[in-house]
Amino acid sequence: MTSAYASAADFLLAELVPTRKTTIIDVGANPINAAPYSALLQKGGCHVIGFEPQAEAFARLQKTKSADETYYPFAVGTGDAQDLRIYRSSGMTSIFDPYLPGLRSVGMRSLGKVKDKVALDTVALDATTDLPAFDMMKIDIQGGEALVFQGAERVMATCVAVIVELRYMRLYLGEPMVGGIDAELRRQGFYLHKFMFNMSKMLRNSQADRLDKSQLADQLIDGDGIYLRNIAEPEKLSDDQLKHLAILGGTVFDSHSLVLYCLDALVDRKAVSKHLPAAYVDLLPAHCRQEPLA
């Protein structure tokens, strides 16, 4: 069949239309890489509120931001004062000191150079009075993520998805690692849905010059995980929460079965047309579809 929509993303934005634009909080918005929500943002499908305490990174964000982006030069945490370690590599900057044995073991020792230390106050999102309701938090602050969640439990009540960096190999002294992040998010009602990617490195060894590092990247370092508010009980999610979750699943982290799960729940409530799930499948790439057996 011929569709009026160029893509599944266009379909979701046109057909679901929640009562407000999908809102994303980005903690640690340093624009080193394209944000996972960049395609949705380019379509005008979301509003982003970002926090970035590094002056140079904040300046870049201010220079390139669109009308749907708002940034603040604040460090987010529990509201307590912290010392921010400014690393030679901007992407390593953290409130934690480097764990040099871990960095050395995977050939990342050069990234562990702290060139400055800056005292700063952190802002607990729960202490803010003008932060709008949001639907997803994307966070990458090199070990400080659990502190942000602890200081944001109230405002995260409407949130349905979290993209968070998870650490498997210790790179910083005192960081909570994957277990600490998982425990805190589960405490707040979020559960691991999928991984967006995982990074691995080859462990240092005497034969490294003879080896293809890309083929022997045996040691997991870190990766981005997607956590969702408990989807086993969709009846506890509002119509708008289901719509935002479907939009995020289809445009940000490619969870098409999640989109259909949400659409089915909305159909059961008669909140959307019963034809939407099948129409969405029609728009998926061919490799995602299977023709019924005759």
XYZ file of N, CA and C in Angstrom, residues 74-270:
591
model
N 24.869 24.549 34.343
C 24.836 24.023 35.704
C 25.305 22.573 35.738
N 25.890 22.208 36.855
C 26.197 20.804 37.131
C 25.036 20.228 37.928
N 24.522 19.115 37.486
C 23.372 18.493 38.142
C 23.864 17.397 39.081
N 23.249 17.309 40.250
C 23.629 16.288 41.222
C 22.617 16.228 42.346
N 23.110 16.167 43.580
C 22.229 16.107 44.748
C 22.029 17.472 45.383
N 22.699 18.497 44.870
C 22.648 19.827 45.478
C 23.852 20.128 46.335
N 24.723 19.140 46.527
C 25.926 19.332 47.326
C 27.052 19.900 46.462
N 28.019 20.549 47.108
C 29.196 21.048 46.404
C 30.077 19.877 45.989
N 30.696 19.995 44.827
C 31.581 18.964 44.305
C 32.800 19.622 43.672
N 33.863 18.860 43.547
C 35.022 19.296 42.768
C 34.956 18.606 41.422
N 34.913 19.400 40.359
C 34.873 18.852 39.001
C 36.300 18.716 38.497
N 36.694 17.502 38.166
C 38.018 17.253 37.591
C 37.947 17.482 36.085
N 38.704 18.463 35.607
C 38.754 18.756 34.184
C 39.881 17.934 33.583
N 39.517 16.958 32.767
C 40.507 16.063 32.168
C 41.020 16.641 30.856
N 42.198 16.207 30.480
C 42.760 16.624 29.197
C 41.823 16.237 28.060
N 41.216 15.086 28.185
C 40.182 14.669 27.242
C 38.836 15.122 27.792
N 38.174 16.045 27.094
C 36.935 16.640 27.590
C 35.882 15.594 27.960
N 35.806 14.526 27.195
C 34.807 13.506 27.450
C 35.031 12.707 28.718
N 36.196 12.861 29.346
C 36.495 12.153 30.598
C 36.183 12.990 31.840
N 35.909 14.280 31.678
C 35.706 15.180 32.819
C 34.649 14.620 33.758
N 34.953 14.648 35.065
C 34.140 13.934 36.045
C 34.354 14.521 37.438
N 33.451 14.206 38.347
C 33.677 14.559 39.755
C 34.608 13.557 40.425
N 34.973 12.493 39.716
C 35.811 11.444 40.278
C 37.240 11.512 39.738
N 38.168 11.110 40.584
C 39.559 10.971 40.149
C 39.699 9.733 39.271
N 40.717 9.710 38.422
C 40.900 8.543 37.546
C 41.352 7.313 38.325
N 40.905 6.174 37.866
C 41.412 4.902 38.387
C 42.470 4.434 37.398
N 43.703 4.773 37.670
C 44.776 4.571 36.704
C 45.024 3.103 36.352
N 44.939 2.160 37.304
C 45.124 0.751 36.898
C 44.115 0.301 35.835
N 42.865 0.728 35.973
C 41.865 0.354 34.984
C 42.148 0.961 33.628
N 42.483 2.248 33.608
C 42.803 2.919 32.350
C 44.031 2.301 31.695
N 45.020 1.984 32.512
C 46.268 1.431 31.983
C 46.047 0.052 31.382
N 45.181 -0.737 31.983
C 45.015 -2.129 31.555
C 44.420 -2.245 30.159
N 43.747 -1.185 29.706
C 43.140 -1.224 28.370
C 43.728 -0.143 27.456
N 44.913 0.331 27.789
C 45.615 1.268 26.930
C 45.013 2.652 26.870
N 44.337 3.070 27.950
C 43.707 4.389 27.979
C 44.362 5.308 29.010
N 45.578 4.987 29.414
C 46.244 5.751 30.471
C 46.353 7.231 30.122
N 46.578 7.564 28.862
C 46.760 8.958 28.470
C 45.503 9.793 28.680
N 44.332 9.137 28.743
C 43.084 9.862 28.942
C 42.872 10.263 30.393
N 43.684 9.724 31.293
C 43.469 9.938 32.718
C 44.182 11.141 33.297
N 44.607 12.071 32.471
C 45.318 13.252 32.940
C 44.330 14.340 33.362
N 44.347 14.703 34.654
C 43.510 15.786 35.161
C 44.319 17.071 35.079
N 43.826 18.041 34.315
C 44.576 19.283 34.121
C 44.116 20.412 35.027
N 42.933 20.246 35.638
C 42.439 21.294 36.531
C 41.351 20.708 37.419
N 41.099 21.379 38.506
C 40.032 20.973 39.415
C 39.248 22.233 39.769
N 37.939 22.180 39.566
C 37.096 23.361 39.752
C 36.019 23.046 40.778
N 35.940 23.881 41.819
C 34.877 23.726 42.814
C 33.572 24.251 42.219
N 32.503 23.490 42.371
C 31.224 23.942 41.844
C 30.084 23.421 42.687
N 29.010 24.163 42.680
C 27.790 23.717 43.340
C 26.971 22.911 42.348
N 26.330 21.876 42.824
C 25.447 21.104 41.958
C 24.000 21.487 42.235
N 23.179 21.273 41.242
C 21.758 21.558 41.339
C 21.002 20.238 41.362
N 20.180 20.020 42.377
C 19.294 18.857 42.403
C 18.039 19.207 41.617
N 17.709 18.399 40.640
C 16.540 18.707 39.819
C 15.267 18.775 40.657
N 15.200 18.017 41.745
C 14.020 18.066 42.614
C 13.869 19.413 43.307
N 14.943 20.192 43.383
C 14.895 21.492 44.048
C 14.474 22.606 43.103
N 14.362 22.305 41.801
C 13.965 23.323 40.838
C 12.454 23.526 40.882
N 12.037 24.728 40.557
C 10.601 25.038 40.588
C 10.021 25.288 39.209
N 10.877 25.448 38.198
C 10.366 25.788 36.868
C 10.729 24.756 35.807
N 11.174 23.581 36.224
C 11.495 22.536 35.260
C 10.200 21.898 34.777
N 9.944 21.893 33.470
C 8.691 21.299 32.989
C 8.708 19.783 33.111
N 7.545 19.187 33.043
C 7.462 17.727 33.004
C 8.224 17.231 31.787
N 8.954 16.139 31.956
C 9.736 15.606 30.840
C 9.509 14.109 30.699
N 9.892 13.596 29.533
C 9.556 12.218 29.170
C 10.760 11.298 29.091
N 11.929 11.870 28.832
C 13.149 11.070 28.771
C 14.303 11.867 29.348
N 15.188 11.173 30.051
C 16.447 11.773 30.472
C 17.582 11.044 29.769
N 18.448 11.821 29.144
C 19.688 11.276 28.595
C 20.803 11.805 29.486
N 21.659 10.935 29.997
C 22.658 11.365 30.956
C 23.981 10.652 30.723
N 25.043 11.442 30.692
C 26.401 10.918 30.521
C 27.338 11.891 31.222
N 27.621 11.633 32.500
C 28.482 12.542 33.270
C 29.605 11.777 33.974
N 30.024 10.699 33.350
C 31.237 10.007 33.778
C 31.251 9.643 35.264
N 30.254 8.853 35.660
C 30.249 8.284 37.001
C 29.302 8.930 37.981
N 28.807 10.139 37.676
C 27.948 10.846 38.624
C 26.468 10.619 38.417
N 26.098 9.668 37.572
C 24.698 9.500 37.190
C 23.792 9.138 38.373
N 24.238 8.252 39.255
C 23.382 7.833 40.366
C 23.049 9.006 41.274
N 23.989 9.948 41.457
C 23.734 11.122 42.284
C 22.637 11.984 41.668
N 22.633 12.099 40.346
C 21.580 12.862 39.665
C 20.228 12.213 39.889
N 20.144 10.891 39.729
C 18.873 10.192 39.927
C 18.373 10.370 41.360
N 19.284 10.312 42.323
C 18.886 10.478 43.724
C 18.327 11.870 43.990
N 18.825 12.859 43.254
C 18.346 14.225 43.433
C 17.219 14.598 42.494
N 16.644 13.616 41.799
C 15.620 13.914 40.792
C 14.421 12.981 40.880
N 14.231 12.306 42.000
C 13.171 11.299 42.090
C 11.788 11.910 41.878
N 11.557 13.097 42.398
C 10.241 13.734 42.241
C 9.965 14.090 40.781
N 10.922 14.755 40.138
C 10.673 15.223 38.775
C 10.705 14.092 37.759
N 11.276 12.953 38.125
C 11.311 11.821 37.211
C 10.016 11.009 37.223
N 9.042 11.451 38.016
C 7.795 10.688 38.129
C 7.052 10.581 36.808
N 7.186 11.583 35.927
C 6.499 11.530 34.629
C 7.369 10.899 33.546
N 8.637 10.712 33.834
C 9.609 10.236 32.852
C 9.343 8.766 32.524
N 9.429 8.423 31.234
C 9.175 7.036 30.837
C 10.417 6.330 30.317
N 11.503 7.083 30.052
C 12.706 6.456 29.491
C 13.952 7.193 29.953
N 15.034 6.430 30.123
C 16.330 6.986 30.506
C 17.390 6.360 29.617
N 18.217 7.196 29.019
C 19.417 6.723 28.325
C 20.591 7.064 29.219
N 21.309 6.058 29.691
C 22.355 6.286 30.680
C 23.608 5.499 30.309
N 24.755 6.135 30.544
C 26.012 5.418 30.340
C 26.225 4.444 31.491
N 26.567 3.217 31.157
C 26.805 2.164 32.137
C 28.268 1.745 32.064
N 28.917 1.681 33.198
C 30.336 1.330 33.218
C 30.514 -0.116 33.683
N 31.298 -0.865 32.912
C 31.621 -2.248 33.252
C 33.058 -2.377 33.759
N 33.953 -1.596 33.197
C 35.365 -1.599 33.591
C 35.631 -0.315 34.355
N 36.135 -0.415 35.587
C 36.316 0.784 36.402
C 37.343 1.724 35.778
N 36.919 2.977 35.551
C 37.809 4.007 35.026
C 38.024 5.137 36.023
N 37.133 5.229 37.032
C 37.207 6.294 38.027
C 37.147 5.695 39.431
N 37.862 6.327 40.355
C 37.809 5.916 41.751
C 36.456 6.297 42.343
N 35.759 5.331 42.915
C 34.513 5.621 43.614
C 33.262 5.649 42.768
N 33.366 5.455 41.461
C 32.155 5.492 40.636
C 31.289 4.266 40.932
N 29.948 4.399 40.822
C 29.066 3.305 41.230
C 29.016 2.118 40.278
N 29.496 2.284 39.029
C 29.493 1.202 38.050
C 28.061 0.783 37.680
N 27.943 -0.218 36.830
C 26.653 -0.621 36.298
C 25.705 -1.080 37.404
N 26.220 -1.774 38.415
C 25.358 -2.274 39.485
C 24.705 -1.163 40.277
N 25.462 -0.106 40.574
C 24.905 1.010 41.320
C 23.848 1.766 40.543
N 24.088 1.956 39.251
C 23.113 2.651 38.409
C 21.835 1.818 38.295
N 21.991 0.535 38.029
C 20.834 -0.342 37.866
C 19.993 -0.384 39.134
N 20.647 -0.477 40.301
C 19.910 -0.550 41.558
C 19.105 0.723 41.803
N 19.700 1.885 41.524
C 18.990 3.141 41.762
C 17.819 3.305 40.807
N 17.998 2.978 39.535
C 16.903 3.116 38.585
C 15.788 2.116 38.877
N 16.135 0.896 39.269
C 15.093 -0.069 39.641
C 14.329 0.404 40.870
N 15.025 1.039 41.806
C 14.353 1.578 42.992
C 13.291 2.599 42.604
N 13.544 3.326 41.509
C 12.608 4.343 41.063
C 11.619 3.834 40.011
N 11.645 2.524 39.753
C 10.632 1.941 38.874
C 11.014 1.808 37.419
N 12.321 1.882 37.120
C 12.796 1.722 35.745
C 13.544 0.394 35.606
N 13.404 -0.226 34.428
C 14.041 -1.511 34.197
C 14.762 -1.500 32.858
N 15.879 -2.232 32.793
C 16.693 -2.262 31.585
C 15.903 -2.833 30.417
N 15.911 -2.102 29.326
C 15.187 -2.498 28.117
C 16.141 -3.047 27.055
N 17.214 -2.311 26.754
C 18.161 -2.734 25.730
C 19.419 -1.890 25.837
N 20.433 -2.281 25.078
C 21.654 -1.494 24.955
C 21.657 -0.797 23.596
N 22.057 0.458 23.591
C 22.236 1.153 22.319
C 23.565 0.778 21.694
N 24.586 0.665 22.519
C 25.884 0.187 22.052
C 26.728 -0.149 23.267
N 27.769 -0.929 23.045
C 28.765 -1.216 24.075
C 30.154 -1.050 23.467
N 31.057 -0.477 24.245
C 32.436 -0.299 23.793
C 33.342 -1.298 24.497
N 34.211 -1.916 23.731
C 35.177 -2.866 24.272
C 36.583 -2.476 23.832
N 37.566 -2.914 24.589
C 38.965 -2.671 24.257
C 39.760 -3.964 24.433
N 40.861 -4.052 23.723
C 41.782 -5.160 23.928
C 42.586 -4.889 25.199
N 42.742 -5.891 26.023
C 43.605 -5.764 27.186
C 45.070 -5.694 26.741
N 45.832 -4.857 27.408
C 47.247 -4.709 27.062
C 47.966 -6.047 27.212
N 48.859 -6.304 26.279
C 49.624 -7.546 26.362
C 50.894 -7.414 25.535
N 51.823 -8.348 25.739
C 53.135 -8.263 25.107
C 53.084 -8.441 23.591
N 51.997 -9.001 23.067
C 51.902 -9.300 21.642
C 51.001 -8.310 20.887
N 50.712 -7.175 21.520
C 49.739 -6.239 20.962
C 50.096 -5.788 19.551
N 51.385 -5.627 19.255
C 51.794 -5.150 17.930
C 51.490 -6.157 16.823
N 51.256 -7.395 17.194
C 50.994 -8.440 16.199
C 49.501 -8.728 16.043
N 48.679 -7.996 16.786
C 47.258 -8.332 16.866
C 46.380 -7.246 16.249
N 45.262 -7.677 15.705
C 44.235 -6.754 15.220
C 43.360 -6.381 16.413
N 43.534 -5.177 16.907
C 42.839 -4.751 18.130
C 41.326 -4.815 17.989
N 40.823 -4.585 16.782
C 39.374 -4.598 16.596
C 38.792 -6.002 16.725
N 39.603 -7.009 16.481
C 39.144 -8.396 16.557
C 39.325 -8.998 17.942
N 40.163 -8.381 18.761
C 40.433 -8.914 20.094
C 40.034 -7.927 21.183
N 38.978 -7.178 20.932
C 38.462 -6.232 21.935
C 37.608 -7.008 22.931
N 38.270 -7.695 23.843
C 37.596 -8.645 24.726
C 36.995 -8.014 25.978
N 37.540 -6.865 26.402
C 37.128 -6.289 27.676
C 36.067 -5.209 27.481
N 34.866 -5.462 27.999
C 33.827 -4.439 27.982
C 34.271 -3.237 28.812
N 34.052 -2.028 28.290
C 34.391 -0.803 29.018
C 33.123 -0.121 29.512
N 32.312 0.326 28.598
C 31.049 0.963 28.968
C 30.110 0.946 27.774
N 28.925 1.464 27.984
C 27.942 1.512 26.912
C 26.732 2.297 27.353
N 25.826 2.540 26.430
C 24.591 3.255 26.741
C 23.448 2.259 26.851
N 22.767 2.289 27.987
C 21.613 1.427 28.212
C 20.331 2.233 28.193
N 19.245 1.598 27.756
C 17.922 2.207 27.772
C 17.132 1.587 28.914
N 16.674 2.422 29.821
C 15.792 1.981 30.898
C 14.405 2.559 30.649
N 13.377 1.750 30.881
C 11.998 2.179 30.688
C 11.217 2.034 31.981
N 10.289 2.957 32.195
C 9.351 2.765 33.303
C 8.582 1.475 33.037
N 8.316 0.734 34.069
C 7.818 -0.644 34.002
C 6.756 -0.858 32.917
N 7.182 -1.431 31.796
C 6.246 -1.649 30.691
C 5.407 -2.909 30.883
N 5.706 -3.686 31.929
C 4.886 -4.864 32.206
C 3.498 -4.463 32.709
N 3.355 -3.201 33.134
C 2.069 -2.723 33.641
C 1.666 -1.449 32.891
N 1.335 -1.574 31.607
C 1.014 -0.383 30.815
C -0.214 0.362 31.322
N -1.064 -0.330 32.085
C -2.261 0.321 32.618
C -1.905 1.448 33.600
N -0.678 1.449 34.111
C -0.250 2.504 35.028
C 0.318 3.720 34.300
N 0.419 3.633 32.969
C 0.903 4.750 32.172
C -0.281 5.482 31.554
N -0.214 6.797 31.528
C -1.274 7.590 30.926
C -1.216 7.471 29.400
N -2.262 7.943 28.741
C -2.259 7.941 27.277
C -1.058 8.714 26.750
N -0.801 9.886 27.323
C 0.322 10.692 26.861
C 1.658 10.000 27.113
N 1.802 9.336 28.244
C 3.049 8.615 28.510
C 3.274 7.521 27.475
N 2.219 6.811 27.115
C 2.341 5.780 26.089
C 2.690 6.392 24.739
N 2.134 7.543 24.423
C 2.437 8.207 23.155
C 3.891 8.674 23.120
N 4.345 9.292 24.204
C 5.740 9.739 24.250
C 6.693 8.548 24.152
N 6.345 7.463 24.836
C 7.194 6.279 24.806
C 7.254 5.684 23.405
N 6.129 5.671 22.708
C 6.110 5.168 21.326
C 6.960 6.057 20.419
N 6.837 7.358 20.559
C 7.627 8.283 19.744
C 9.114 8.088 20.009
N 9.487 7.976 21.265
C 10.900 7.770 21.618
C 11.401 6.425 21.108
N 10.599 5.383 21.270
C 11.009 4.065 20.804
C 11.221 4.011 19.307
N 10.369 4.723 18.562
C 10.455 4.666 17.112
C 11.463 5.615 16.505
N 11.837 6.679 17.227
C 12.698 7.701 16.629
C 14.051 7.864 17.298
N 14.177 7.384 18.541
C 15.427 7.611 19.282
C 16.212 6.324 19.480
N 15.545 5.238 19.891
C 16.325 4.022 20.165
C 15.827 2.774 19.445
N 15.105 2.956 18.346
C 14.782 1.854 17.433
C 14.237 0.619 18.135
N 13.221 0.817 18.951
C 12.541 -0.308 19.604
C 11.142 -0.415 19.009
N 11.067 -1.058 17.850
C 9.806 -1.043 17.114
C 8.745 -1.938 17.754
N 9.152 -2.999 18.418
C 8.150 -3.807 19.115
C 7.579 -3.021 20.299
N 8.396 -2.154 20.901
C 7.902 -1.275 21.967
C 6.857 -0.314 21.414
N 7.124 0.245 20.246
C 6.143 1.135 19.612
C 4.805 0.413 19.460
N 4.848 -0.805 18.917
C 3.617 -1.557 18.693
C 2.945 -1.942 20.004
N 3.736 -2.239 21.019
C 3.207 -2.551 22.354
C 2.401 -1.358 22.869
N 2.970 -0.149 22.710
C 2.283 1.067 23.159
C 1.046 1.350 22.310
N 1.160 1.173 20.995
C 0.007 1.397 20.124
C -1.133 0.439 20.466
N -0.797 -0.815 20.733
C -1.835 -1.782 21.105
C -2.547 -1.346 22.389
N -1.778 -0.853 23.364
C -2.379 -0.396 24.621
C -3.299 0.797 24.371
N -2.893 1.683 23.481
C -3.715 2.844 23.154
C -4.969 2.433 22.384
N -4.842 1.439 21.512
C -6.006 0.920 20.794
C -7.004 0.322 21.783
N -6.510 -0.445 22.754
C -7.391 -1.061 23.756
C -8.187 -0.003 24.510
N -7.599 1.179 24.682
C -8.284 2.278 25.383
C -9.136 3.126 24.436
N -9.108 2.768 23.156
C -9.787 3.556 22.116
C -9.252 4.985 22.052
